[in-house]
Short mmCIF file of C-alpha atoms and ligand atoms in Angstrom, two decimals:
data_model
loop_
_atom_site.label_atom_id
_atom_site.label_comp_id
_atom_site.label_asym_id
_atom_site.label_seq_id
_atom_site.Cartn_x
_atom_site.Cartn_y
_atom_site.Cartn_z
CA MET B 5 101.92 68.86 105.08
CA ASP B 6 99.48 68.21 102.78
CA LEU B 7 99.17 71.69 100.95
CA ILE B 8 98.15 72.22 97.86
CA ASP B 9 97.90 75.83 98.02
CA ARG B 10 101.71 77.32 99.16
CA PRO B 11 101.49 81.15 98.24
CA ARG B 12 104.68 81.73 99.10
CA ARG B 13 106.00 79.32 96.31
CA LEU B 14 105.71 83.32 94.88
CA ARG B 15 106.91 85.11 97.34
CA SER B 16 109.90 82.95 97.39
CA ASN B 17 112.94 84.67 95.55
CA PRO B 18 113.54 88.80 94.15
CA PHE B 19 113.12 87.15 90.59
CA VAL B 20 109.46 85.20 90.59
CA ARG B 21 108.61 88.54 93.06
CA SER B 22 108.95 90.80 90.13
CA MET B 23 107.19 88.92 87.34
CA VAL B 24 104.59 88.43 89.71
CA ARG B 25 103.94 91.17 90.80
CA GLU B 26 100.36 92.72 89.73
CA THR B 27 100.81 96.48 89.94
CA ARG B 28 102.79 97.78 87.47
CA MET B 29 104.31 101.87 87.37
CA ASP B 30 106.21 103.50 84.56
CA ALA B 31 107.94 107.41 85.25
CA LYS B 32 106.04 108.29 82.57
CA SER B 33 102.72 108.32 84.40
CA LEU B 34 104.44 111.05 87.11
CA VAL B 35 103.18 114.74 87.15
CA TYR B 36 105.66 116.96 89.43
CA PRO B 37 104.39 120.31 90.58
CA ILE B 38 106.28 123.28 90.17
CA PHE B 39 105.36 126.85 91.88
CA ILE B 40 106.45 130.08 90.02
CA LYS B 41 106.18 133.39 91.55
CA GLU B 42 107.25 137.12 90.56
CA GLY B 43 111.13 137.92 91.59
CA VAL B 44 114.23 137.65 89.88
CA GLY B 45 116.62 135.12 91.64
CA ILE B 46 114.62 133.13 93.89
CA LYS B 47 114.31 129.64 94.84
CA GLU B 48 112.54 129.66 98.42
CA GLU B 49 112.49 126.14 100.38
CA ILE B 50 108.53 126.11 101.41
CA SER B 51 109.29 125.84 105.06
CA SER B 52 105.68 122.84 105.38
CA MET B 53 107.65 120.83 102.49
CA GLU B 54 111.07 120.69 103.33
CA ASN B 55 112.77 120.55 99.70
CA GLN B 56 109.88 121.88 97.48
CA PHE B 57 110.85 125.53 96.49
CA ARG B 58 109.50 128.22 95.55
CA TYR B 59 110.97 129.76 91.70
CA SER B 60 111.33 133.08 90.25
CA VAL B 61 110.74 132.37 85.46
CA ASP B 62 114.15 133.07 85.68
CA MET B 63 114.86 130.22 87.96
CA LEU B 64 112.83 128.45 86.42
CA PRO B 65 114.87 126.09 83.14
CA ARG B 66 117.47 124.41 86.28
CA ALA B 67 114.88 123.46 88.18
CA LEU B 68 113.40 121.55 85.16
CA GLU B 69 116.51 120.72 83.14
CA GLU B 70 116.89 118.76 87.22
CA ILE B 71 113.82 117.75 86.45
CA ALA B 72 114.25 116.14 83.12
CA LYS B 73 116.90 114.46 83.86
CA SER B 74 115.07 112.43 87.27
CA GLY B 75 112.96 110.84 84.20
CA VAL B 76 109.98 112.77 84.71
CA GLN B 77 108.49 114.42 81.86
CA ASN B 78 105.36 115.50 83.44
CA VAL B 79 105.57 118.92 85.34
CA MET B 80 102.04 121.13 87.05
CA LEU B 81 102.60 124.66 87.32
CA PHE B 82 101.43 126.65 90.23
CA GLY B 83 101.36 131.08 89.81
CA ILE B 84 102.05 132.80 92.97
CA PRO B 85 101.31 136.74 91.66
CA ASP B 86 102.59 139.81 93.82
CA LYS B 87 99.48 141.14 93.44
CA LYS B 88 95.99 140.19 93.99
CA ASP B 89 92.20 142.07 93.86
CA PRO B 90 88.51 140.20 94.38
CA SER B 91 88.23 138.66 91.00
CA GLY B 92 91.56 137.58 90.73
CA CYS B 93 92.23 138.73 87.01
CA GLY B 94 96.39 137.81 87.99
CA ALA B 95 95.35 134.97 86.52
CA TRP B 96 94.55 135.25 83.00
CA ILE B 97 96.45 138.27 82.01
CA GLU B 98 99.27 137.51 79.11
CA ASP B 99 101.54 139.05 81.36
CA GLY B 100 100.33 136.74 84.10
CA ILE B 101 102.99 134.70 86.23
CA VAL B 102 102.12 130.89 84.81
CA GLN B 103 101.62 132.77 81.36
CA LYS B 104 105.59 133.93 82.00
CA ALA B 105 106.75 130.84 83.27
CA LEU B 106 104.46 128.76 80.22
CA GLN B 107 106.57 131.13 77.50
CA VAL B 108 110.09 130.24 79.01
CA ALA B 109 109.68 126.51 79.64
CA LYS B 110 108.52 126.05 76.32
CA ARG B 111 111.22 127.73 75.00
CA GLU B 112 113.68 126.26 77.20
CA PHE B 113 112.62 122.60 77.63
CA PRO B 114 110.51 121.93 74.94
CA GLU B 115 110.67 118.51 75.88
CA LEU B 116 108.89 118.62 79.34
CA TYR B 117 104.46 118.48 79.04
CA TYR B 118 103.01 121.99 80.68
CA ILE B 119 100.04 121.25 82.73
CA THR B 120 98.65 124.46 84.52
CA ASP B 121 96.12 124.44 87.33
CA VAL B 122 93.36 126.47 86.34
CA CYS B 123 91.94 128.46 90.06
CA LEU B 124 91.51 131.27 91.09
CA CYS B 125 92.20 131.05 94.89
CA GLU B 126 96.03 132.24 94.34
CA TYR B 127 94.72 135.48 92.77
CA THR B 128 92.19 136.16 95.24
CA SER B 129 91.83 139.34 97.67
CA HIS B 130 89.88 136.81 99.64
CA GLY B 131 91.63 133.64 99.10
CA HIS B 132 88.46 131.78 97.78
CA CYS B 133 87.75 129.89 94.25
CA GLY B 134 85.88 132.46 92.52
CA MET B 135 83.64 135.39 92.59
CA LEU B 136 82.33 136.27 95.73
CA LYS B 137 78.34 137.09 96.09
CA GLY B 138 77.97 137.95 100.33
CA ASN B 139 80.21 135.75 102.11
CA ASP B 140 79.64 132.96 99.58
CA VAL B 141 81.48 131.78 96.25
CA ASP B 142 79.08 132.31 93.06
CA ASN B 143 79.54 129.43 90.89
CA ASP B 144 77.93 131.32 86.96
CA SER B 145 80.17 134.48 87.31
CA THR B 146 82.49 132.39 88.47
CA LEU B 147 82.38 130.29 84.93
CA PRO B 148 83.98 133.38 82.62
CA LEU B 149 87.08 133.81 84.72
CA LEU B 150 87.88 130.11 84.62
CA ALA B 151 87.62 129.49 80.30
CA LYS B 152 88.81 133.14 80.55
CA THR B 153 92.34 131.83 82.86
CA ALA B 154 92.95 127.87 80.84
CA LEU B 155 92.37 130.04 77.27
CA SER B 156 94.57 131.93 78.37
CA HIS B 157 97.10 129.34 80.18
CA VAL B 158 96.95 127.23 76.34
CA GLN B 159 98.00 130.49 74.36
CA ALA B 160 100.14 131.15 76.78
CA GLY B 161 101.41 127.67 75.78
CA ALA B 162 99.98 124.75 78.47
CA ASP B 163 99.82 121.35 76.78
CA MET B 164 96.90 120.74 78.94
CA VAL B 165 94.52 122.64 81.86
CA ALA B 166 93.39 120.89 85.06
CA PRO B 167 90.55 123.23 86.44
CA SER B 168 90.51 122.72 90.20
CA ASP B 169 87.92 125.28 91.23
CA MET B 170 84.97 122.84 91.65
CA MET B 171 82.86 124.81 90.70
CA ASP B 172 80.01 123.08 88.44
CA GLY B 173 79.64 123.42 84.81
CA ARG B 174 83.62 124.12 84.61
CA ILE B 175 84.35 121.83 82.57
CA ALA B 176 81.55 122.25 80.27
CA ALA B 177 82.57 126.22 79.98
CA ILE B 178 86.06 125.44 79.51
CA ARG B 179 86.10 123.12 76.68
CA ARG B 180 83.30 125.96 74.43
CA GLU B 181 86.34 128.28 74.72
CA PHE B 182 88.61 126.37 73.59
CA ASP B 183 86.84 124.87 71.16
CA LYS B 184 85.27 128.34 70.26
CA ASN B 185 88.98 129.84 69.93
CA GLY B 186 90.65 126.75 67.74
CA TYR B 187 92.01 124.39 71.20
CA GLU B 188 89.77 121.80 70.17
CA ASN B 189 93.07 119.48 70.74
CA SER B 190 93.99 120.98 74.13
CA PRO B 191 92.68 118.29 77.09
CA ILE B 192 91.54 118.96 79.91
CA MET B 193 92.31 116.84 83.18
CA SER B 194 89.62 117.44 85.56
CA TYR B 195 90.20 117.88 89.22
CA ALA B 196 86.46 116.46 89.44
CA VAL B 197 86.47 114.74 92.51
CA LYS B 198 88.23 117.28 94.78
CA TYR B 199 87.33 117.07 98.72
CA SER B 200 87.27 119.23 101.41
CA SER B 201 90.59 117.87 102.46
CA SER B 202 92.96 119.44 105.78
CA PHE B 203 95.38 117.63 103.65
CA TYR B 204 95.66 120.92 101.97
CA GLY B 205 97.11 122.91 104.41
CA PRO B 206 100.95 123.31 103.23
CA PHE B 207 99.94 124.04 99.59
CA ARG B 208 98.67 126.88 100.88
CA GLU B 209 101.09 128.09 102.65
CA ALA B 210 103.12 127.42 99.71
CA ALA B 211 101.25 129.42 97.34
CA GLY B 212 99.59 132.17 100.05
CA SER B 213 95.80 130.79 98.67
CA ALA B 214 93.87 129.87 102.27
CA PRO B 215 90.90 131.49 102.07
CA SER B 216 90.12 134.70 104.63
CA PHE B 217 87.71 133.90 105.73
CA GLY B 218 85.67 130.75 105.51
CA ASP B 219 86.08 127.72 104.36
CA ARG B 220 85.59 125.35 100.61
CA LYS B 221 83.13 123.32 101.59
CA THR B 222 80.46 125.09 99.81
CA TYR B 223 82.34 123.98 96.34
CA GLN B 224 85.21 120.89 97.28
CA MET B 225 83.42 117.74 98.43
CA ASP B 226 82.29 116.50 102.34
CA TYR B 227 84.50 113.88 102.96
CA HIS B 228 81.73 111.59 104.14
CA ASN B 229 80.50 111.05 100.56
CA ARG B 230 80.93 107.76 98.25
CA LYS B 231 78.57 108.25 96.07
CA GLU B 232 79.15 111.88 95.01
CA ALA B 233 82.19 111.19 93.42
CA MET B 234 80.46 109.22 90.66
CA LYS B 235 78.69 112.28 90.59
CA GLU B 236 80.65 114.24 89.93
CA ALA B 237 83.00 112.52 87.26
CA LEU B 238 80.77 111.49 85.45
CA LEU B 239 79.18 115.29 85.17
CA ASP B 240 82.83 116.33 84.15
CA ILE B 241 83.23 112.80 81.63
CA ASN B 242 80.08 114.09 80.20
CA GLU B 243 80.93 118.15 79.85
CA GLY B 244 83.93 117.19 78.51
CA ALA B 245 87.38 116.01 80.58
CA ASP B 246 89.34 113.76 79.18
CA ILE B 247 91.17 112.71 82.49
CA ILE B 248 89.37 113.20 85.89
CA MET B 249 91.36 113.21 89.12
CA VAL B 250 90.56 112.16 92.54
CA LYS B 251 92.44 114.30 95.70
CA PRO B 252 93.80 114.01 97.66
CA ALA B 253 95.35 110.23 97.11
CA LEU B 254 95.87 108.77 100.55
CA SER B 255 92.53 108.80 102.35
CA TYR B 256 90.96 108.36 99.43
CA LEU B 257 91.84 104.88 97.78
CA ASP B 258 88.53 103.56 98.15
CA ILE B 259 87.02 106.79 95.48
CA ILE B 260 90.37 106.12 93.78
CA ARG B 261 89.08 102.23 92.97
CA ASP B 262 85.45 102.80 92.40
CA VAL B 263 86.01 105.90 89.81
CA ALA B 264 88.56 103.61 87.86
CA ASN B 265 85.92 100.88 88.67
CA GLU B 266 83.78 103.07 86.55
CA VAL B 267 85.20 105.75 83.91
CA ASN B 268 86.67 105.16 80.59
CA VAL B 269 89.10 108.08 80.85
CA PRO B 270 92.28 107.49 82.36
CA VAL B 271 91.95 108.31 86.45
CA ALA B 272 94.43 110.57 88.33
CA ALA B 273 95.46 110.40 92.07
CA TYR B 274 96.91 113.92 93.64
CA SER B 275 99.34 112.62 96.37
CA VAL B 276 99.26 116.36 98.21
CA SER B 277 101.03 118.22 100.04
CA GLY B 278 99.95 117.39 103.76
CA GLU B 279 100.91 113.77 102.34
CA TYR B 280 104.15 115.16 101.23
CA ALA B 281 104.63 116.63 104.66
CA MET B 282 103.95 113.90 106.84
CA ILE B 283 106.11 112.27 105.67
CA LYS B 284 108.94 114.34 105.92
CA ALA B 285 108.23 115.09 108.97
CA ALA B 286 108.32 111.27 110.15
CA ALA B 287 110.95 111.02 108.69
CA LYS B 288 112.95 113.41 109.84
CA MET B 289 112.16 112.34 113.60
CA GLY B 290 113.48 108.87 111.95
CA PHE B 291 109.93 106.99 112.62
CA VAL B 292 109.69 106.22 109.34
CA ASP B 293 112.56 105.06 106.54
CA GLU B 294 111.43 107.30 103.78
CA GLU B 295 112.29 106.01 99.96
CA ASN B 296 110.37 103.16 101.99
CA ILE B 297 106.78 104.84 102.56
CA ILE B 298 107.28 106.83 99.26
CA CYS B 299 107.15 103.17 97.26
CA GLU B 300 105.15 101.82 99.24
CA THR B 301 102.24 105.11 99.13
CA ALA B 302 102.91 105.55 95.77
CA THR B 303 102.46 101.79 94.84
CA SER B 304 99.42 102.07 96.74
CA ILE B 305 97.53 105.03 95.20
CA TYR B 306 98.46 102.84 91.76
CA ARG B 307 96.99 99.99 92.96
CA SER B 308 94.39 101.21 93.96
CA GLY B 309 93.60 102.25 89.87
CA ALA B 310 95.25 105.22 89.45
CA ASN B 311 97.01 105.12 86.46
CA ILE B 312 98.84 108.75 86.53
CA LEU B 313 100.40 110.29 89.92
CA LEU B 314 100.40 113.92 91.08
CA THR B 315 102.91 113.84 94.13
CA TYR B 316 105.76 116.28 95.19
CA TYR B 317 107.79 112.89 95.69
CA ALA B 318 107.93 112.69 91.88
CA LYS B 319 111.81 112.80 91.04
CA GLU B 320 112.25 110.09 93.87
CA LEU B 321 109.45 108.08 91.98
CA ALA B 322 110.95 107.88 88.65
CA GLN B 323 114.69 106.34 89.88
CA PHE B 324 113.05 104.18 91.51
CA MET B 325 110.77 102.59 88.86
CA LYS B 326 113.56 103.02 86.23
CA ASN B 327 115.87 101.47 88.94
CA GLY B 328 112.77 98.80 89.81
CA ARG B 329 112.96 99.39 92.79
CA ILE B 330 108.77 99.25 92.53
CA GLY B 331 106.65 98.53 89.61
C1 PBG M 13 94.23 125.61 93.73
C2 PBG M 13 94.76 123.83 94.37
C3 PBG M 13 94.48 123.51 95.45
C4 PBG M 13 95.38 122.45 95.42
C5 PBG M 13 95.38 122.20 94.52
N1 PBG M 13 94.79 122.88 93.69
C6 PBG M 13 94.50 124.31 97.42
C7 PBG M 13 92.83 123.87 97.81
O1 PBG M 13 92.37 123.67 97.03
O2 PBG M 13 93.08 124.72 98.43
C8 PBG M 13 96.21 121.74 96.53
C9 PBG M 13 97.30 121.05 96.46
C10 PBG M 13 97.77 120.04 98.04
O3 PBG M 13 97.60 120.51 98.59
O4 PBG M 13 99.34 119.67 97.27
N2 PBG M 13 92.15 125.22 94.60
#
Protein backbone atom coordinates (compact mmCIF):
# COMPACT_ATOMS: atom_id res chain seq x y z
CA MET A 1 0.00 0.00 0.00
CA ASP A 2 1.15 3.54 -0.75
CA LEU A 3 1.51 4.87 2.79
CA ILE A 4 4.09 7.56 3.46
CA ASP A 5 3.40 7.93 7.16
CA ARG A 6 3.63 4.73 9.14
CA PRO A 7 3.70 5.70 12.85
CA ARG A 8 4.26 2.02 13.66
CA ARG A 9 7.88 2.31 12.41
CA LEU A 10 8.81 4.07 15.65
CA ARG A 11 7.03 1.47 17.75
CA SER A 12 8.49 -1.64 16.23
CA ASN A 13 10.88 -2.62 19.05
CA PRO A 14 11.88 -1.58 22.58
CA PHE A 15 15.02 0.21 21.36
CA VAL A 16 13.28 2.63 19.10
CA ARG A 17 10.34 3.03 21.47
CA SER A 18 12.58 4.06 24.32
CA MET A 19 14.57 6.36 22.03
CA VAL A 20 11.55 8.36 20.95
CA ARG A 21 9.76 8.60 24.27
CA GLU A 22 8.47 12.12 24.75
CA THR A 23 8.21 12.01 28.52
CA ARG A 24 11.40 11.57 30.50
CA MET A 25 11.30 11.07 34.23
CA ASP A 26 13.90 10.96 36.91
CA ALA A 27 13.68 9.52 40.42
CA LYS A 28 15.16 12.77 41.73
CA SER A 29 11.84 14.48 41.02
CA LEU A 30 9.88 12.15 43.32
CA VAL A 31 8.72 13.12 46.79
CA TYR A 32 7.60 10.53 49.33
CA PRO A 33 5.05 11.62 51.99
CA ILE A 34 5.54 10.16 55.45
CA PHE A 35 3.51 10.38 58.69
CA ILE A 36 5.14 10.87 62.09
CA LYS A 37 3.34 10.52 65.40
CA GLU A 38 4.13 10.83 69.09
CA GLY A 39 5.13 7.70 70.98
CA VAL A 40 7.87 5.10 71.00
CA GLY A 41 8.42 1.99 68.89
CA ILE A 42 5.48 2.70 66.62
CA LYS A 43 5.17 1.56 63.04
CA GLU A 44 1.48 1.15 62.41
CA GLU A 45 -0.15 0.55 59.09
CA ILE A 46 -2.77 3.06 57.93
CA SER A 47 -5.87 0.95 57.38
CA SER A 48 -7.09 2.82 54.29
CA MET A 49 -3.57 2.93 52.79
CA GLU A 50 -2.07 -0.51 52.73
CA ASN A 51 1.74 -0.51 53.06
CA GLN A 52 1.83 3.10 54.33
CA PHE A 53 2.65 3.65 57.99
CA ARG A 54 2.66 6.07 60.87
CA TYR A 55 6.06 6.12 62.56
CA SER A 56 7.18 7.37 65.93
CA VAL A 57 10.33 9.51 65.80
CA ASP A 58 12.61 6.72 67.03
CA MET A 59 11.42 4.50 64.17
CA LEU A 60 11.96 7.17 61.56
CA PRO A 61 15.63 6.45 60.73
CA ARG A 62 14.78 2.93 59.58
CA ALA A 63 12.05 4.27 57.32
CA LEU A 64 14.39 6.90 55.93
CA GLU A 65 17.03 4.29 55.23
CA GLU A 66 14.53 2.34 53.14
CA ILE A 67 13.54 5.50 51.27
CA ALA A 68 17.14 6.43 50.53
CA LYS A 69 17.87 2.88 49.37
CA SER A 70 14.98 2.96 46.92
CA GLY A 71 16.52 5.94 45.16
CA VAL A 72 14.03 8.54 46.42
CA GLN A 73 15.78 11.60 47.79
CA ASN A 74 12.92 13.89 48.83
CA VAL A 75 10.58 13.39 51.75
CA MET A 76 7.44 15.29 52.78
CA LEU A 77 6.79 15.17 56.51
CA PHE A 78 3.33 15.20 58.08
CA GLY A 79 2.94 15.39 61.85
CA ILE A 80 0.29 13.77 63.99
CA PRO A 81 0.32 15.37 67.45
CA ASP A 82 -1.00 13.88 70.68
CA LYS A 83 -2.84 16.99 71.77
CA LYS A 84 -5.01 19.37 69.80
CA ASP A 85 -6.48 22.76 70.67
CA PRO A 86 -8.57 25.42 68.90
CA SER A 87 -5.58 27.38 67.56
CA GLY A 88 -3.40 24.36 66.70
CA CYS A 89 -0.38 25.48 68.72
CA GLY A 90 1.18 22.01 68.43
CA ALA A 91 2.07 23.03 64.88
CA TRP A 92 4.72 25.58 65.89
CA ILE A 93 6.02 24.61 69.34
CA GLU A 94 9.70 23.82 69.56
CA ASP A 95 9.12 20.24 70.68
CA GLY A 96 6.28 19.64 68.24
CA ILE A 97 6.17 16.35 66.39
CA VAL A 98 7.48 17.64 63.05
CA GLN A 99 10.20 19.67 64.75
CA LYS A 100 11.40 16.61 66.69
CA ALA A 101 11.25 14.43 63.59
CA LEU A 102 13.31 16.96 61.63
CA GLN A 103 16.04 17.05 64.23
CA VAL A 104 16.43 13.28 64.14
CA ALA A 105 16.06 13.02 60.37
CA LYS A 106 18.62 15.72 59.61
CA ARG A 107 21.08 14.17 62.04
CA GLU A 108 20.66 10.55 60.92
CA PHE A 109 19.97 11.07 57.22
CA PRO A 110 21.37 14.39 56.04
CA GLU A 111 21.55 12.97 52.50
CA LEU A 112 17.77 13.28 52.12
CA TYR A 113 15.90 16.52 51.38
CA TYR A 114 13.15 17.40 53.86
CA ILE A 115 9.99 19.25 52.89
CA THR A 116 7.34 19.89 55.53
CA ASP A 117 3.61 20.27 55.07
CA VAL A 118 2.57 23.51 56.75
CA CYS A 119 -1.03 23.41 57.90
CA LEU A 120 -3.02 23.53 61.11
CA CYS A 121 -5.68 20.89 60.44
CA GLU A 122 -3.75 18.06 62.12
CA TYR A 123 -3.30 20.27 65.20
CA THR A 124 -6.66 21.99 65.68
CA SER A 125 -9.35 20.37 67.81
CA HIS A 126 -11.96 21.23 65.15
CA GLY A 127 -9.86 19.87 62.28
CA HIS A 128 -10.03 22.99 60.11
CA CYS A 129 -6.93 24.53 58.55
CA GLY A 130 -6.96 27.76 60.58
CA MET A 131 -8.49 29.85 63.37
CA LEU A 132 -12.27 29.73 63.53
CA LYS A 133 -14.51 32.77 63.65
CA GLY A 134 -18.01 31.46 64.09
CA ASN A 135 -18.27 28.44 61.82
CA ASP A 136 -15.71 29.54 59.26
CA VAL A 137 -11.96 29.78 59.14
CA ASP A 138 -10.77 33.36 59.64
CA ASN A 139 -8.21 34.14 56.99
CA ASP A 140 -6.19 37.01 58.39
CA SER A 141 -5.76 35.82 61.96
CA THR A 142 -4.57 32.45 60.60
CA LEU A 143 -1.70 33.95 58.60
CA PRO A 144 0.64 34.72 61.51
CA LEU A 145 0.10 31.19 62.87
CA LEU A 146 1.07 29.65 59.54
CA ALA A 147 4.10 31.92 59.29
CA LYS A 148 5.13 30.94 62.81
CA THR A 149 4.69 27.24 61.97
CA ALA A 150 6.74 27.52 58.79
CA LEU A 151 9.51 29.37 60.63
CA SER A 152 9.64 26.71 63.35
CA HIS A 153 10.08 24.07 60.64
CA VAL A 154 13.06 25.73 58.98
CA GLN A 155 14.54 26.45 62.39
CA ALA A 156 14.27 22.73 63.15
CA GLY A 157 16.03 21.91 59.88
CA ALA A 158 13.41 21.75 57.11
CA ASP A 159 14.95 22.29 53.68
CA MET A 160 11.68 23.53 52.17
CA VAL A 161 8.16 24.22 53.39
CA ALA A 162 4.89 23.43 51.65
CA PRO A 163 1.87 25.36 52.92
CA SER A 164 -1.33 23.42 52.21
CA ASP A 165 -3.93 25.51 54.04
CA MET A 166 -5.25 27.62 51.11
CA MET A 167 -5.56 30.87 53.07
CA ASP A 168 -5.22 34.02 50.98
CA GLY A 169 -1.89 35.76 51.40
CA ARG A 170 -0.09 32.99 53.25
CA ILE A 171 2.84 32.75 50.86
CA ALA A 172 3.61 36.44 51.38
CA ALA A 173 3.24 36.03 55.14
CA ILE A 174 5.64 33.07 55.23
CA ARG A 175 8.14 34.70 52.84
CA ARG A 176 8.21 37.83 54.99
CA GLU A 177 8.72 35.81 58.18
CA PHE A 178 11.56 33.82 56.61
CA ASP A 179 13.33 36.87 55.24
CA LYS A 180 13.01 38.72 58.54
CA ASN A 181 14.65 35.84 60.37
CA GLY A 182 17.55 35.10 58.04
CA TYR A 183 15.91 32.29 56.07
CA GLU A 184 15.81 34.13 52.76
CA ASN A 185 17.23 31.03 51.06
CA SER A 186 14.52 28.63 52.27
CA PRO A 187 12.19 27.84 49.37
CA ILE A 188 8.41 27.58 49.49
CA MET A 189 6.48 24.99 47.51
CA SER A 190 2.94 26.29 47.49
CA TYR A 191 -0.08 24.02 47.39
CA ALA A 192 -1.40 26.85 45.24
CA VAL A 193 -4.00 24.93 43.28
CA LYS A 194 -5.63 22.70 45.82
CA TYR A 195 -9.14 21.52 45.16
CA SER A 196 -11.71 20.59 47.76
CA SER A 197 -11.63 16.88 47.07
CA SER A 198 -12.94 13.56 48.28
CA PHE A 199 -9.63 12.07 47.21
CA TYR A 200 -8.19 13.23 50.56
CA GLY A 201 -10.38 10.80 52.51
CA PRO A 202 -7.73 8.21 53.41
CA PHE A 203 -5.23 10.94 54.36
CA ARG A 204 -7.65 12.40 56.86
CA GLU A 205 -7.96 9.00 58.46
CA ALA A 206 -4.17 8.63 58.44
CA ALA A 207 -3.57 12.03 60.02
CA GLY A 208 -6.74 12.29 62.10
CA SER A 209 -7.43 15.63 60.42
CA ALA A 210 -11.02 15.41 59.17
CA PRO A 211 -12.99 18.57 60.01
CA SER A 212 -15.31 17.93 62.96
CA PHE A 213 -18.07 19.90 61.18
CA GLY A 214 -18.67 21.25 57.70
CA ASP A 215 -16.13 20.95 54.91
CA ARG A 216 -13.20 22.85 53.44
CA LYS A 217 -15.12 24.49 50.60
CA THR A 218 -14.66 28.06 51.88
CA TYR A 219 -10.90 27.77 51.40
CA GLN A 220 -10.11 24.90 49.01
CA MET A 221 -11.09 25.27 45.36
CA ASP A 222 -14.30 24.20 43.64
CA TYR A 223 -13.53 21.40 41.19
CA HIS A 224 -15.71 22.97 38.51
CA ASN A 225 -13.16 25.73 38.07
CA ARG A 226 -10.26 25.95 35.70
CA LYS A 227 -9.45 29.65 35.20
CA GLU A 228 -9.31 30.07 38.96
CA ALA A 229 -6.36 27.68 39.04
CA MET A 230 -4.31 30.20 37.11
CA LYS A 231 -5.43 32.99 39.39
CA GLU A 232 -4.24 31.04 42.44
CA ALA A 233 -0.96 30.01 40.81
CA LEU A 234 -0.07 33.54 39.67
CA LEU A 235 -1.02 35.07 43.01
CA ASP A 236 1.30 32.70 44.84
CA ILE A 237 4.16 33.25 42.41
CA ASN A 238 3.78 37.00 42.94
CA GLU A 239 3.88 36.45 46.68
CA GLY A 240 7.14 34.53 46.41
CA ALA A 241 6.30 30.86 45.85
CA ASP A 242 9.25 29.00 44.30
CA ILE A 243 7.27 25.94 43.20
CA ILE A 244 3.57 25.64 42.42
CA MET A 245 1.65 22.49 43.24
CA VAL A 246 -1.57 21.14 41.76
CA LYS A 247 -3.53 18.71 43.90
CA PRO A 248 -5.00 16.11 43.48
CA ALA A 249 -3.32 14.89 40.31
CA LEU A 250 -5.25 12.28 38.37
CA SER A 251 -8.58 14.07 37.99
CA TYR A 252 -6.74 17.33 37.37
CA LEU A 253 -4.39 16.60 34.48
CA ASP A 254 -5.97 19.42 32.47
CA ILE A 255 -5.13 21.83 35.28
CA ILE A 256 -1.54 20.60 35.51
CA ARG A 257 -1.18 21.20 31.78
CA ASP A 258 -2.68 24.70 31.99
CA VAL A 259 -0.42 25.70 34.86
CA ALA A 260 2.69 24.16 33.27
CA ASN A 261 2.03 26.12 30.08
CA GLU A 262 1.64 29.43 31.85
CA VAL A 263 4.09 29.63 34.74
CA ASN A 264 7.87 30.03 34.79
CA VAL A 265 8.45 28.04 37.98
CA PRO A 266 8.59 24.25 38.49
CA VAL A 267 5.20 22.55 38.74
CA ALA A 268 4.55 19.82 41.28
CA ALA A 269 1.60 17.44 41.32
CA TYR A 270 0.40 15.54 44.38
CA SER A 271 -1.10 12.15 43.64
CA VAL A 272 -3.08 11.98 46.85
CA SER A 273 -4.18 9.31 49.27
CA GLY A 274 -7.44 8.48 47.49
CA GLU A 275 -5.62 7.89 44.22
CA TYR A 276 -3.28 5.50 46.00
CA ALA A 277 -6.12 3.75 47.83
CA MET A 278 -8.13 3.23 44.65
CA ILE A 279 -5.22 1.60 42.84
CA LYS A 280 -4.39 -0.56 45.85
CA ALA A 281 -7.99 -1.72 46.21
CA ALA A 282 -8.45 -2.51 42.54
CA ALA A 283 -5.13 -4.36 42.44
CA LYS A 284 -6.03 -6.34 45.51
CA MET A 285 -9.24 -7.44 43.86
CA GLY A 286 -7.21 -8.58 40.88
CA PHE A 287 -8.98 -6.11 38.56
CA VAL A 288 -5.82 -4.28 37.45
CA ASP A 289 -2.09 -4.95 37.46
CA GLU A 290 -0.70 -2.73 40.20
CA GLU A 291 2.79 -2.15 38.77
CA ASN A 292 1.51 -1.34 35.30
CA ILE A 293 -1.11 1.02 36.66
CA ILE A 294 1.43 2.82 38.85
CA CYS A 295 3.67 3.34 35.83
CA GLU A 296 0.88 4.49 33.56
CA THR A 297 -0.72 6.91 36.00
CA ALA A 298 2.59 8.46 37.11
CA THR A 299 3.72 8.89 33.50
CA SER A 300 0.43 10.59 32.66
CA ILE A 301 1.02 13.12 35.42
CA TYR A 302 4.51 13.95 34.11
CA ARG A 303 3.22 13.97 30.55
CA SER A 304 0.61 16.55 31.51
CA GLY A 305 3.40 18.87 32.60
CA ALA A 306 4.42 18.07 36.16
CA ASN A 307 8.13 18.40 36.94
CA ILE A 308 7.81 16.99 40.45
CA LEU A 309 5.56 14.18 41.68
CA LEU A 310 4.51 13.65 45.27
CA THR A 311 3.23 10.11 45.62
CA TYR A 312 2.88 7.24 48.09
CA TYR A 313 4.25 5.05 45.30
CA ALA A 314 7.52 7.03 45.15
CA LYS A 315 9.70 4.09 46.22
CA GLU A 316 8.26 1.76 43.59
CA LEU A 317 8.43 4.45 40.92
CA ALA A 318 12.06 5.22 41.69
CA GLN A 319 12.86 1.61 40.90
CA PHE A 320 10.85 1.63 37.68
CA MET A 321 12.55 4.83 36.57
CA LYS A 322 15.98 3.48 37.37
CA ASN A 323 15.50 0.19 35.57
CA GLY A 324 13.99 1.90 32.54
CA ARG A 325 10.54 0.42 32.77
CA ILE A 326 9.34 4.01 32.51
CA GLY A 327 11.10 7.25 31.66
C1 LIG B 1 -3.44 19.27 55.01
C2 LIG B 1 -3.25 18.33 53.86
C3 LIG B 1 -4.15 17.42 53.31
C4 LIG B 1 -3.44 16.69 52.35
C5 LIG B 1 -2.16 17.22 52.31
N1 LIG B 1 -2.06 18.24 53.24
C6 LIG B 1 -5.54 17.10 53.67
C7 LIG B 1 -6.64 18.05 53.47
O1 LIG B 1 -6.48 19.14 52.91
O2 LIG B 1 -7.72 17.72 53.97
C8 LIG B 1 -3.98 15.56 51.54
C9 LIG B 1 -2.96 14.55 51.10
C10 LIG B 1 -3.54 13.26 50.63
O3 LIG B 1 -4.76 13.06 50.56
O4 LIG B 1 -2.72 12.38 50.32
N2 LIG B 1 -4.30 20.31 54.78
